[in-house]
C-alpha cells in the first residue's frame, strides 16, 4: 500500500475506525474485558463543553462524536472503543496521521527518519511528537517464532573498519555488531550485540533458530564450535578465502540483508543511536520479511499497533 492508497482509503476517522475494528476483531466484535460476543454499537453526539483556564478565561471546546461499544453481558456492561487499550488511545494525533505515518514507514525500503516523516505530515514544528510516533510504530514491527530449514548466520560490523574521511578510528571492540540469521527463502532476524564472542552469539542463536535447522555459516571458529554443539551433522561452512559460494553452500542471502541494513543506517539515519539500534533492526527485518506485499506489511504493522500497549515516552528515552 503506497501513500496515495493510504490517503484515499482512509479519508475520515470513521474509515480508520472501521479498519481498526476489522484488524482487532477479525472473527467478530467481542468485549475486551469478558469476551462476550453480544456487543451493542452506538455513536455519541458531538457536544460542546465550557473550559475555564487558570486565568479565569472561559472557552468552548468541541467534543467530537465517538463510536463506542457496550458489552451486553449481564454482569459486565463495559464500554470501550476500537482504540481502547491500544497505542492510539491516549494519542493526541488523529488516526489519519497515524495511518499515514505507518504508510510512509512501511513503504520506505531503507527506512525513514522522523524528520522526513514530519515533513511529509506537515508537522515539522512538532518533531518530538513525530519522533515518538515513529518509535511506537517501529516497536509494533516485531516478528516472533523460530527459524527453520537452512538458516544462514553471520555477523556484521555497522561501524566501518577503515575510518571514513574526517572520522576517528574505532577499535573493533567498540564497533556495533549485528547478528543476522535468515531462513533460505524465508524469514530474517537481526539482533544487535555488544560483541561477537561465542558467549554472546550462542544464546541469541538458541533463542531464534529451531534446534532441527541446518546451519550455514562461514568457517569462523565460533560457528564451528556452536555448529558441533547444537547442530551436529547439520552444519555447512563456506571458506570465504577460497570462494563465496559452491552451489547452495553460501551465506549470500544474509550478506544481501546486511547491505540493505547498512544502506539504511548510513544513508537514512546517518548515525543510529546505540540504544535504539535493536528497534531499527527489528523494523528492517519486519519490512524485509514482507517485501513481497505492501498490503500485508501495512496490515501487520497496524495489527501490531492495535495490540501493543503504549510505550510511554519516559520508558523510551530511558531504555538502554
Ligand atoms: Zn464484557
PDB file of C-alpha atoms and ligand atoms in Angstrom:
ATOM      1  CA  UNK A   1       0.000   0.000   0.000  1.00  0.00           C
ATOM      2  CA  UNK A   2       1.559   3.295  -1.020  1.00  0.00           C
ATOM      3  CA  UNK A   3       0.798   6.703   0.439  1.00  0.00           C
ATOM      4  CA  UNK A   4      -1.780   7.601  -2.204  1.00  0.00           C
ATOM      5  CA  UNK A   5      -3.628   4.370  -1.455  1.00  0.00           C
ATOM      6  CA  UNK A   6      -3.460   5.078   2.282  1.00  0.00           C
ATOM      7  CA  UNK A   7      -4.790   8.599   1.803  1.00  0.00           C
ATOM      8  CA  UNK A   8      -7.620   7.523  -0.465  1.00  0.00           C
ATOM      9  CA  UNK A   9      -8.609   4.527   1.651  1.00  0.00           C
ATOM     10  CA  UNK A  10      -8.559   6.385   4.973  1.00  0.00           C
ATOM     11  CA  UNK A  11     -10.221   9.723   4.296  1.00  0.00           C
ATOM     12  CA  UNK A  12     -12.001  10.072   7.632  1.00  0.00           C
ATOM     13  CA  UNK A  13     -11.576   8.929  11.219  1.00  0.00           C
ATOM     14  CA  UNK A  14     -14.547   6.592  10.637  1.00  0.00           C
ATOM     15  CA  UNK A  15     -12.653   4.837   7.814  1.00  0.00           C
ATOM     16  CA  UNK A  16      -9.737   4.314  10.205  1.00  0.00           C
ATOM     17  CA  UNK A  17     -12.027   3.034  12.978  1.00  0.00           C
ATOM     18  CA  UNK A  18     -13.695   0.562  10.580  1.00  0.00           C
ATOM     19  CA  UNK A  19     -10.293  -0.743   9.611  1.00  0.00           C
ATOM     20  CA  UNK A  20      -9.090  -0.979  13.231  1.00  0.00           C
ATOM     21  CA  UNK A  21     -12.243  -2.881  14.130  1.00  0.00           C
ATOM     22  CA  UNK A  22     -11.616  -5.426  11.371  1.00  0.00           C
ATOM     23  CA  UNK A  23      -7.982  -5.850  12.420  1.00  0.00           C
ATOM     24  CA  UNK A  24      -8.683  -6.168  16.146  1.00  0.00           C
ATOM     25  CA  UNK A  25     -11.699  -8.444  15.883  1.00  0.00           C
ATOM     26  CA  UNK A  26     -11.287 -10.456  12.659  1.00  0.00           C
ATOM     27  CA  UNK A  27     -13.795 -13.103  13.803  1.00  0.00           C
ATOM     28  CA  UNK A  28     -16.423 -10.687  15.098  1.00  0.00           C
ATOM     29  CA  UNK A  29     -16.605  -7.933  17.665  1.00  0.00           C
ATOM     30  CA  UNK A  30     -16.346  -9.034  21.311  1.00  0.00           C
ATOM     31  CA  UNK A  31     -15.962  -7.411  24.715  1.00  0.00           C
ATOM     32  CA  UNK A  32     -12.298  -6.740  25.536  1.00  0.00           C
ATOM     33  CA  UNK A  33     -12.965  -7.390  29.210  1.00  0.00           C
ATOM     34  CA  UNK A  34     -15.013 -10.598  29.271  1.00  0.00           C
ATOM     35  CA  UNK A  35     -15.039 -11.844  25.653  1.00  0.00           C
ATOM     36  CA  UNK A  36     -18.842 -11.609  25.301  1.00  0.00           C
ATOM     37  CA  UNK A  37     -19.889 -11.557  21.616  1.00  0.00           C
ATOM     38  CA  UNK A  38     -23.144  -9.704  22.275  1.00  0.00           C
ATOM     39  CA  UNK A  39     -21.903  -6.136  21.975  1.00  0.00           C
ATOM     40  CA  UNK A  40     -24.001  -3.065  21.305  1.00  0.00           C
ATOM     41  CA  UNK A  41     -22.570  -0.427  18.974  1.00  0.00           C
ATOM     42  CA  UNK A  42     -23.509   3.231  19.292  1.00  0.00           C
ATOM     43  CA  UNK A  43     -22.253   6.698  18.455  1.00  0.00           C
ATOM     44  CA  UNK A  44     -22.282   9.616  20.852  1.00  0.00           C
ATOM     45  CA  UNK A  45     -23.281  13.010  19.522  1.00  0.00           C
ATOM     46  CA  UNK A  46     -20.751  15.785  19.194  1.00  0.00           C
ATOM     47  CA  UNK A  47     -21.152  18.203  22.085  1.00  0.00           C
ATOM     48  CA  UNK A  48     -19.562  21.395  23.310  1.00  0.00           C
ATOM     49  CA  UNK A  49     -18.122  21.953  26.744  1.00  0.00           C
ATOM     50  CA  UNK A  50     -17.083  25.083  28.584  1.00  0.00           C
ATOM     51  CA  UNK A  51     -13.491  25.020  29.827  1.00  0.00           C
ATOM     52  CA  UNK A  52     -12.013  27.603  32.176  1.00  0.00           C
ATOM     53  CA  UNK A  53      -8.267  28.106  32.373  1.00  0.00           C
ATOM     54  CA  UNK A  54      -6.184  29.308  35.337  1.00  0.00           C
ATOM     55  CA  UNK A  55      -6.651  32.944  34.353  1.00  0.00           C
ATOM     56  CA  UNK A  56     -10.409  32.505  34.571  1.00  0.00           C
ATOM     57  CA  UNK A  57     -10.947  32.764  30.805  1.00  0.00           C
ATOM     58  CA  UNK A  58     -13.713  30.524  29.502  1.00  0.00           C
ATOM     59  CA  UNK A  59     -13.674  28.952  26.070  1.00  0.00           C
ATOM     60  CA  UNK A  60     -15.879  26.478  24.281  1.00  0.00           C
ATOM     61  CA  UNK A  61     -14.352  23.116  23.398  1.00  0.00           C
ATOM     62  CA  UNK A  62     -15.946  20.801  20.859  1.00  0.00           C
ATOM     63  CA  UNK A  63     -16.065  17.167  21.951  1.00  0.00           C
ATOM     64  CA  UNK A  64     -16.369  15.194  18.702  1.00  0.00           C
ATOM     65  CA  UNK A  65     -18.805  12.330  18.348  1.00  0.00           C
ATOM     66  CA  UNK A  66     -17.343   8.946  19.269  1.00  0.00           C
ATOM     67  CA  UNK A  67     -18.129   5.427  18.240  1.00  0.00           C
ATOM     68  CA  UNK A  68     -18.427   3.237  21.313  1.00  0.00           C
ATOM     69  CA  UNK A  69     -19.262  -0.366  22.139  1.00  0.00           C
ATOM     70  CA  UNK A  70     -21.099  -1.643  25.169  1.00  0.00           C
ATOM     71  CA  UNK A  71     -20.917  -5.211  26.411  1.00  0.00           C
ATOM     72  CA  UNK A  72     -24.344  -6.805  26.859  1.00  0.00           C
ATOM     73  CA  UNK A  73     -23.224  -9.498  29.305  1.00  0.00           C
ATOM     74  CA  UNK A  74     -25.383  -9.083  32.442  1.00  0.00           C
ATOM     75  CA  UNK A  75     -22.564  -8.530  34.916  1.00  0.00           C
ATOM     76  CA  UNK A  76     -20.144  -6.685  32.620  1.00  0.00           C
ATOM     77  CA  UNK A  77     -21.614  -3.718  30.719  1.00  0.00           C
ATOM     78  CA  UNK A  78     -18.119  -2.489  29.850  1.00  0.00           C
ATOM     79  CA  UNK A  79     -17.914   0.446  27.459  1.00  0.00           C
ATOM     80  CA  UNK A  80     -14.972   0.653  25.089  1.00  0.00           C
ATOM     81  CA  UNK A  81     -13.919   1.878  21.664  1.00  0.00           C
ATOM     82  CA  UNK A  82     -11.817   0.464  18.813  1.00  0.00           C
ATOM     83  CA  UNK A  83      -8.775   2.231  20.264  1.00  0.00           C
ATOM     84  CA  UNK A  84      -9.176   1.267  23.944  1.00  0.00           C
ATOM     85  CA  UNK A  85      -6.040  -0.407  25.280  1.00  0.00           C
ATOM     86  CA  UNK A  86      -4.028   0.379  22.154  1.00  0.00           C
ATOM     87  CA  UNK A  87      -1.305   2.848  21.389  1.00  0.00           C
ATOM     88  CA  UNK A  88      -3.846   5.123  19.651  1.00  0.00           C
ATOM     89  CA  UNK A  89      -5.966   5.658  22.715  1.00  0.00           C
ATOM     90  CA  UNK A  90      -4.181   8.448  24.531  1.00  0.00           C
ATOM     91  CA  UNK A  91      -2.608   9.911  21.432  1.00  0.00           C
ATOM     92  CA  UNK A  92      -3.388  13.498  20.539  1.00  0.00           C
ATOM     93  CA  UNK A  93      -2.787  12.688  16.908  1.00  0.00           C
ATOM     94  CA  UNK A  94      -5.654  11.790  14.625  1.00  0.00           C
ATOM     95  CA  UNK A  95      -5.884   8.216  13.367  1.00  0.00           C
ATOM     96  CA  UNK A  96      -5.438   9.575   9.837  1.00  0.00           C
ATOM     97  CA  UNK A  97      -1.985  10.931  10.788  1.00  0.00           C
ATOM     98  CA  UNK A  98      -1.080   7.616  12.438  1.00  0.00           C
ATOM     99  CA  UNK A  99      -2.137   5.657   9.367  1.00  0.00           C
ATOM    100  CA  UNK A 100      -0.221   7.991   7.061  1.00  0.00           C
ATOM    101  CA  UNK A 101       2.910   7.635   9.190  1.00  0.00           C
ATOM    102  CA  UNK A 102       2.583   3.825   9.029  1.00  0.00           C
ATOM    103  CA  UNK A 103       2.140   4.085   5.245  1.00  0.00           C
ATOM    104  CA  UNK A 104       5.314   6.160   4.969  1.00  0.00           C
ATOM    105  CA  UNK A 105       7.454   3.988   7.233  1.00  0.00           C
ATOM    106  CA  UNK A 106       6.454   0.657   5.699  1.00  0.00           C
ATOM    107  CA  UNK A 107       6.919   1.992   2.181  1.00  0.00           C
ATOM    108  CA  UNK A 108      10.462   3.292   2.739  1.00  0.00           C
ATOM    109  CA  UNK A 109      12.686   0.364   1.791  1.00  0.00           C
ATOM    110  CA  UNK A 110      15.706   1.811   3.528  1.00  0.00           C
ATOM    111  CA  UNK A 111      13.769   3.285   6.435  1.00  0.00           C
ATOM    112  CA  UNK A 112      12.670   6.839   7.027  1.00  0.00           C
ATOM    113  CA  UNK A 113      13.885   9.291   9.631  1.00  0.00           C
ATOM    114  CA  UNK A 114      11.457  11.074  11.943  1.00  0.00           C
ATOM    115  CA  UNK A 115      12.416  14.341  10.272  1.00  0.00           C
ATOM    116  CA  UNK A 116      11.358  13.039   6.864  1.00  0.00           C
ATOM    117  CA  UNK A 117       8.087  11.719   8.293  1.00  0.00           C
ATOM    118  CA  UNK A 118       7.478  15.115   9.953  1.00  0.00           C
ATOM    119  CA  UNK A 119       7.978  16.844   6.608  1.00  0.00           C
ATOM    120  CA  UNK A 120       5.509  14.542   4.838  1.00  0.00           C
ATOM    121  CA  UNK A 121       2.891  15.003   7.571  1.00  0.00           C
ATOM    122  CA  UNK A 122       3.427  18.758   7.563  1.00  0.00           C
ATOM    123  CA  UNK A 123       4.408  18.581  11.238  1.00  0.00           C
ATOM    124  CA  UNK A 124       7.945  19.944  11.171  1.00  0.00           C
ATOM    125  CA  UNK A 125       7.248  22.151  14.162  1.00  0.00           C
ATOM    126  CA  UNK A 126       6.364  19.108  16.292  1.00  0.00           C
ATOM    127  CA  UNK A 127       9.446  16.999  15.636  1.00  0.00           C
ATOM    128  CA  UNK A 128       9.398  15.408  19.105  1.00  0.00           C
ATOM    129  CA  UNK A 129       5.810  14.197  18.656  1.00  0.00           C
ATOM    130  CA  UNK A 130       6.679  12.652  15.301  1.00  0.00           C
ATOM    131  CA  UNK A 131       9.873  11.096  16.626  1.00  0.00           C
ATOM    132  CA  UNK A 132       7.860   9.431  19.390  1.00  0.00           C
ATOM    133  CA  UNK A 133       5.215   8.335  16.867  1.00  0.00           C
ATOM    134  CA  UNK A 134       7.874   6.711  14.664  1.00  0.00           C
ATOM    135  CA  UNK A 135       9.349   4.809  17.584  1.00  0.00           C
ATOM    136  CA  UNK A 136       5.983   3.436  18.590  1.00  0.00           C
ATOM    137  CA  UNK A 137       5.359   2.292  15.019  1.00  0.00           C
ATOM    138  CA  UNK A 138       8.783   0.633  14.899  1.00  0.00           C
ATOM    139  CA  UNK A 139       8.038  -1.122  18.198  1.00  0.00           C
ATOM    140  CA  UNK A 140       4.964  -2.721  16.624  1.00  0.00           C
ATOM    141  CA  UNK A 141       7.081  -4.079  13.770  1.00  0.00           C
ATOM    142  CA  UNK A 142       8.238  -7.206  15.548  1.00  0.00           C
ATOM    143  CA  UNK A 143       8.469 -10.843  14.463  1.00  0.00           C
ATOM    144  CA  UNK A 144       8.401 -13.990  16.582  1.00  0.00           C
ATOM    145  CA  UNK A 145       8.855 -17.747  16.108  1.00  0.00           C
ATOM    146  CA  UNK A 146      11.828 -19.981  15.339  1.00  0.00           C
ATOM    147  CA  UNK A 147      13.764 -20.046  12.066  1.00  0.00           C
ATOM    148  CA  UNK A 148      13.795 -23.455  10.370  1.00  0.00           C
ATOM    149  CA  UNK A 149      15.193 -25.243   7.294  1.00  0.00           C
ATOM    150  CA  UNK A 150      18.579 -23.996   6.076  1.00  0.00           C
ATOM    151  CA  UNK A 151      19.484 -20.994   8.242  1.00  0.00           C
ATOM    152  CA  UNK A 152      22.366 -18.708   7.249  1.00  0.00           C
ATOM    153  CA  UNK A 153      24.111 -16.965  10.137  1.00  0.00           C
ATOM    154  CA  UNK A 154      26.744 -14.256  10.012  1.00  0.00           C
ATOM    155  CA  UNK A 155      27.681 -11.104  11.841  1.00  0.00           C
ATOM    156  CA  UNK A 156      28.409  -7.627  10.527  1.00  0.00           C
ATOM    157  CA  UNK A 157      30.042  -4.512  11.942  1.00  0.00           C
ATOM    158  CA  UNK A 158      27.985  -1.403  11.469  1.00  0.00           C
ATOM    159  CA  UNK A 159      30.858   0.938  12.206  1.00  0.00           C
ATOM    160  CA  UNK A 160      33.254   0.628   9.259  1.00  0.00           C
ATOM    161  CA  UNK A 161      36.667  -0.966   9.752  1.00  0.00           C
ATOM    162  CA  UNK A 162      38.500   1.783   7.902  1.00  0.00           C
ATOM    163  CA  UNK A 163      37.883   5.248   9.306  1.00  0.00           C
ATOM    164  CA  UNK A 164      35.845   7.373   6.946  1.00  0.00           C
ATOM    165  CA  UNK A 165      37.209  10.739   5.882  1.00  0.00           C
ATOM    166  CA  UNK A 166      37.488  13.025   8.875  1.00  0.00           C
ATOM    167  CA  UNK A 167      36.155  10.330  11.258  1.00  0.00           C
ATOM    168  CA  UNK A 168      38.270   8.857  14.070  1.00  0.00           C
ATOM    169  CA  UNK A 169      39.327   5.212  14.011  1.00  0.00           C
ATOM    170  CA  UNK A 170      37.014   2.976  16.056  1.00  0.00           C
ATOM    171  CA  UNK A 171      38.502  -0.107  17.724  1.00  0.00           C
ATOM    172  CA  UNK A 172      36.864  -3.431  16.856  1.00  0.00           C
ATOM    173  CA  UNK A 173      35.670  -3.892  20.444  1.00  0.00           C
ATOM    174  CA  UNK A 174      33.848  -0.593  20.288  1.00  0.00           C
ATOM    175  CA  UNK A 175      32.059  -1.192  16.988  1.00  0.00           C
ATOM    176  CA  UNK A 176      28.362  -2.076  16.768  1.00  0.00           C
ATOM    177  CA  UNK A 177      27.870  -5.701  15.766  1.00  0.00           C
ATOM    178  CA  UNK A 178      24.663  -7.171  14.401  1.00  0.00           C
ATOM    179  CA  UNK A 179      23.970 -10.900  14.179  1.00  0.00           C
ATOM    180  CA  UNK A 180      21.986 -11.817  11.081  1.00  0.00           C
ATOM    181  CA  UNK A 181      20.032 -15.066  10.791  1.00  0.00           C
ATOM    182  CA  UNK A 182      17.947 -15.922   7.747  1.00  0.00           C
ATOM    183  CA  UNK A 183      15.955 -18.905   6.543  1.00  0.00           C
ATOM    184  CA  UNK A 184      16.612 -19.758   2.899  1.00  0.00           C
ATOM    185  CA  UNK A 185      13.584 -18.368   1.096  1.00  0.00           C
ATOM    186  CA  UNK A 186      12.162 -17.246   4.415  1.00  0.00           C
ATOM    187  CA  UNK A 187      12.419 -15.002   7.377  1.00  0.00           C
ATOM    188  CA  UNK A 188      15.202 -12.724   8.546  1.00  0.00           C
ATOM    189  CA  UNK A 189      16.199 -11.804  12.109  1.00  0.00           C
ATOM    190  CA  UNK A 190      18.702  -9.090  13.004  1.00  0.00           C
ATOM    191  CA  UNK A 191      19.953  -8.815  16.583  1.00  0.00           C
ATOM    192  CA  UNK A 192      22.441  -6.172  17.751  1.00  0.00           C
ATOM    193  CA  UNK A 193      25.127  -7.407  20.136  1.00  0.00           C
ATOM    194  CA  UNK A 194      27.748  -5.800  22.341  1.00  0.00           C
ATOM    195  CA  UNK A 195      30.487  -8.021  20.876  1.00  0.00           C
ATOM    196  CA  UNK A 196      30.952 -11.072  18.677  1.00  0.00           C
ATOM    197  CA  UNK A 197      32.100 -13.523  21.338  1.00  0.00           C
ATOM    198  CA  UNK A 198      30.723 -17.048  21.441  1.00  0.00           C
ATOM    199  CA  UNK A 199      29.065 -16.450  24.841  1.00  0.00           C
ATOM    200  CA  UNK A 200      27.080 -13.662  23.201  1.00  0.00           C
ATOM    201  CA  UNK A 201      26.258 -15.328  19.881  1.00  0.00           C
ATOM    202  CA  UNK A 202      25.231 -18.787  21.143  1.00  0.00           C
ATOM    203  CA  UNK A 203      22.233 -17.746  23.323  1.00  0.00           C
ATOM    204  CA  UNK A 204      20.914 -15.465  20.552  1.00  0.00           C
ATOM    205  CA  UNK A 205      21.073 -18.334  18.068  1.00  0.00           C
ATOM    206  CA  UNK A 206      19.376 -20.609  20.567  1.00  0.00           C
ATOM    207  CA  UNK A 207      16.555 -18.112  21.010  1.00  0.00           C
ATOM    208  CA  UNK A 208      15.878 -17.653  17.301  1.00  0.00           C
ATOM    209  CA  UNK A 209      16.846 -20.875  15.492  1.00  0.00           C
ATOM    210  CA  UNK A 210      14.985 -24.169  15.712  1.00  0.00           C
ATOM    211  CA  UNK A 211      17.282 -26.968  17.013  1.00  0.00           C
ATOM    212  CA  UNK A 212      16.458 -29.126  13.968  1.00  0.00           C
ATOM    213  CA  UNK A 213      17.543 -26.488  11.436  1.00  0.00           C
ATOM    214  CA  UNK A 214      20.566 -26.855   9.164  1.00  0.00           C
ATOM    215  CA  UNK A 215      23.169 -24.224   9.884  1.00  0.00           C
ATOM    216  CA  UNK A 216      25.040 -22.405   7.112  1.00  0.00           C
ATOM    217  CA  UNK A 217      27.940 -20.123   8.116  1.00  0.00           C
ATOM    218  CA  UNK A 218      31.498 -19.191   7.196  1.00  0.00           C
ATOM    219  CA  UNK A 219      34.421 -21.074   8.788  1.00  0.00           C
ATOM    220  CA  UNK A 220      34.779 -18.761  11.774  1.00  0.00           C
ATOM    221  CA  UNK A 221      35.748 -20.900  14.835  1.00  0.00           C
ATOM    222  CA  UNK A 222      32.824 -19.504  16.860  1.00  0.00           C
ATOM    223  CA  UNK A 223      30.304 -21.012  14.422  1.00  0.00           C
ATOM    224  CA  UNK A 224      32.286 -24.237  14.058  1.00  0.00           C
ATOM    225  CA  UNK A 225      32.042 -24.827  17.822  1.00  0.00           C
ATOM    226  CA  UNK A 226      28.374 -23.811  18.060  1.00  0.00           C
ATOM    227  CA  UNK A 227      27.605 -25.952  14.999  1.00  0.00           C
ATOM    228  CA  UNK A 228      29.206 -29.052  16.568  1.00  0.00           C
ATOM    229  CA  UNK A 229      27.412 -28.492  19.842  1.00  0.00           C
ATOM    230  CA  UNK A 230      23.925 -27.510  18.713  1.00  0.00           C
ATOM    231  CA  UNK A 231      23.592 -28.678  15.100  1.00  0.00           C
ATOM    232  CA  UNK A 232      25.573 -31.950  14.975  1.00  0.00           C
ATOM    233  CA  UNK A 233      25.868 -33.225  11.392  1.00  0.00           C
ATOM    234  CA  UNK A 234      23.784 -30.288  10.173  1.00  0.00           C
ATOM    235  CA  UNK A 235      26.372 -27.539   9.856  1.00  0.00           C
ATOM    236  CA  UNK A 236      27.656 -26.465   6.435  1.00  0.00           C
ATOM    237  CA  UNK A 237      30.507 -23.994   6.137  1.00  0.00           C
ATOM    238  CA  UNK A 238      31.933 -21.909   3.317  1.00  0.00           C
ATOM    239  CA  UNK A 239      35.549 -20.798   3.234  1.00  0.00           C
ATOM    240  CA  UNK A 240      35.394 -17.213   2.065  1.00  0.00           C
ATOM    241  CA  UNK A 241      39.107 -17.081   1.249  1.00  0.00           C
ATOM    242  CA  UNK A 242      38.502 -19.792  -1.370  1.00  0.00           C
ATOM    243  CA  UNK A 243      35.094 -18.873  -2.794  1.00  0.00           C
ATOM    244  CA  UNK A 244      31.885 -17.053  -1.965  1.00  0.00           C
ATOM    245  CA  UNK A 245      29.640 -19.912  -2.929  1.00  0.00           C
ATOM    246  CA  UNK A 246      29.595 -23.514  -4.087  1.00  0.00           C
ATOM    247  CA  UNK A 247      26.107 -24.388  -5.272  1.00  0.00           C
ATOM    248  CA  UNK A 248      23.798 -23.705  -2.399  1.00  0.00           C
ATOM    249  CA  UNK A 249      26.654 -23.607   0.146  1.00  0.00           C
ATOM    250  CA  UNK A 250      26.902 -19.856   0.701  1.00  0.00           C
ATOM    251  CA  UNK A 251      25.907 -17.029   3.018  1.00  0.00           C
ATOM    252  CA  UNK A 252      24.898 -14.596   0.268  1.00  0.00           C
ATOM    253  CA  UNK A 253      21.301 -14.266   1.469  1.00  0.00           C
ATOM    254  CA  UNK A 254      22.321 -12.882   4.835  1.00  0.00           C
ATOM    255  CA  UNK A 255      25.031 -10.694   3.213  1.00  0.00           C
ATOM    256  CA  UNK A 256      22.370  -9.112   0.985  1.00  0.00           C
ATOM    257  CA  UNK A 257      20.218  -8.329   4.019  1.00  0.00           C
ATOM    258  CA  UNK A 258      23.250  -6.735   5.721  1.00  0.00           C
ATOM    259  CA  UNK A 259      23.937  -4.465   2.761  1.00  0.00           C
ATOM    260  CA  UNK A 260      20.330  -3.266   2.807  1.00  0.00           C
ATOM    261  CA  UNK A 261      20.521  -2.607   6.562  1.00  0.00           C
ATOM    262  CA  UNK A 262      23.779  -0.681   6.131  1.00  0.00           C
ATOM    263  CA  UNK A 263      22.390   1.467   3.358  1.00  0.00           C
ATOM    264  CA  UNK A 264      19.559   2.377   5.695  1.00  0.00           C
ATOM    265  CA  UNK A 265      21.772   3.073   8.679  1.00  0.00           C
ATOM    266  CA  UNK A 266      24.325   5.137   6.760  1.00  0.00           C
ATOM    267  CA  UNK A 267      22.032   6.769   4.256  1.00  0.00           C
ATOM    268  CA  UNK A 268      18.843   7.489   6.139  1.00  0.00           C
ATOM    269  CA  UNK A 269      19.710   7.817   9.773  1.00  0.00           C
ATOM    270  CA  UNK A 270      23.348   8.891   9.379  1.00  0.00           C
ATOM    271  CA  UNK A 271      24.047   7.694  12.883  1.00  0.00           C
ATOM    272  CA  UNK A 272      21.723   5.353  14.706  1.00  0.00           C
ATOM    273  CA  UNK A 273      21.858   5.780  18.443  1.00  0.00           C
ATOM    274  CA  UNK A 274      23.005   2.509  20.038  1.00  0.00           C
ATOM    275  CA  UNK A 275      20.078   2.323  22.431  1.00  0.00           C
ATOM    276  CA  UNK A 276      17.605   2.353  19.530  1.00  0.00           C
ATOM    277  CA  UNK A 277      19.559   0.011  17.235  1.00  0.00           C
ATOM    278  CA  UNK A 278      17.530  -3.006  18.364  1.00  0.00           C
ATOM    279  CA  UNK A 279      14.286  -1.422  17.264  1.00  0.00           C
ATOM    280  CA  UNK A 280      15.776  -0.325  13.935  1.00  0.00           C
ATOM    281  CA  UNK A 281      16.967  -3.888  13.336  1.00  0.00           C
ATOM    282  CA  UNK A 282      13.500  -5.252  14.074  1.00  0.00           C
ATOM    283  CA  UNK A 283      11.932  -2.707  11.752  1.00  0.00           C
ATOM    284  CA  UNK A 284      14.309  -3.699   8.964  1.00  0.00           C
ATOM    285  CA  UNK A 285      13.703  -7.418   9.288  1.00  0.00           C
ATOM    286  CA  UNK A 286       9.945  -6.928   9.648  1.00  0.00           C
ATOM    287  CA  UNK A 287       9.877  -4.973   6.380  1.00  0.00           C
ATOM    288  CA  UNK A 288      12.278  -7.378   4.678  1.00  0.00           C
ATOM    289  CA  UNK A 289      10.079 -10.348   5.664  1.00  0.00           C
ATOM    290  CA  UNK A 290       7.052  -8.815   3.989  1.00  0.00           C
ATOM    291  CA  UNK A 291       8.749  -7.264   0.990  1.00  0.00           C
ATOM    292  CA  UNK A 292       6.541  -9.142  -1.492  1.00  0.00           C
ATOM    293  CA  UNK A 293       3.349  -7.457  -0.335  1.00  0.00           C
ATOM    294  CA  UNK A 294       2.954  -3.838   0.749  1.00  0.00           C
ATOM    295  CA  UNK A 295      -0.600  -4.517   1.867  1.00  0.00           C
ATOM    296  CA  UNK A 296       0.458  -7.369   4.124  1.00  0.00           C
ATOM    297  CA  UNK A 297       3.168  -5.162   5.595  1.00  0.00           C
ATOM    298  CA  UNK A 298       0.725  -2.347   6.313  1.00  0.00           C
ATOM    299  CA  UNK A 299      -1.859  -4.719   7.844  1.00  0.00           C
ATOM    300  CA  UNK A 300       0.736  -6.480  10.000  1.00  0.00           C
ATOM    301  CA  UNK A 301       2.084  -3.173  11.353  1.00  0.00           C
ATOM    302  CA  UNK A 302      -1.396  -1.892  12.171  1.00  0.00           C
ATOM    303  CA  UNK A 303      -2.197  -5.227  13.809  1.00  0.00           C
ATOM    304  CA  UNK A 304       0.935  -4.847  15.941  1.00  0.00           C
ATOM    305  CA  UNK A 305      -0.065  -1.325  16.921  1.00  0.00           C
ATOM    306  CA  UNK A 306      -3.627  -2.383  17.729  1.00  0.00           C
ATOM    307  CA  UNK A 307      -2.466  -4.965  20.253  1.00  0.00           C
ATOM    308  CA  UNK A 308       0.575  -3.133  21.537  1.00  0.00           C
ATOM    309  CA  UNK A 309       0.123  -1.473  24.892  1.00  0.00           C
ATOM    310  CA  UNK A 310       1.505   2.027  24.938  1.00  0.00           C
ATOM    311  CA  UNK A 311       5.221   2.681  25.015  1.00  0.00           C
ATOM    312  CA  UNK A 312       5.488   5.565  27.470  1.00  0.00           C
ATOM    313  CA  UNK A 313       7.736   8.405  26.372  1.00  0.00           C
ATOM    314  CA  UNK A 314       9.785   8.206  29.592  1.00  0.00           C
ATOM    315  CA  UNK A 315      10.436   4.482  29.089  1.00  0.00           C
ATOM    316  CA  UNK A 316      11.512   5.087  25.508  1.00  0.00           C
ATOM    317  CA  UNK A 317      14.084   7.751  26.298  1.00  0.00           C
ATOM    318  CA  UNK A 318      15.348   5.831  29.339  1.00  0.00           C
ATOM    319  CA  UNK A 319      15.622   2.434  27.613  1.00  0.00           C
ATOM    320  CA  UNK A 320      19.129   1.121  27.038  1.00  0.00           C
TER     321      UNK A 320
HETATM  322 ZN1  LIG B   1     -17.949  -7.687  28.840  1.00  0.00          ZN
END
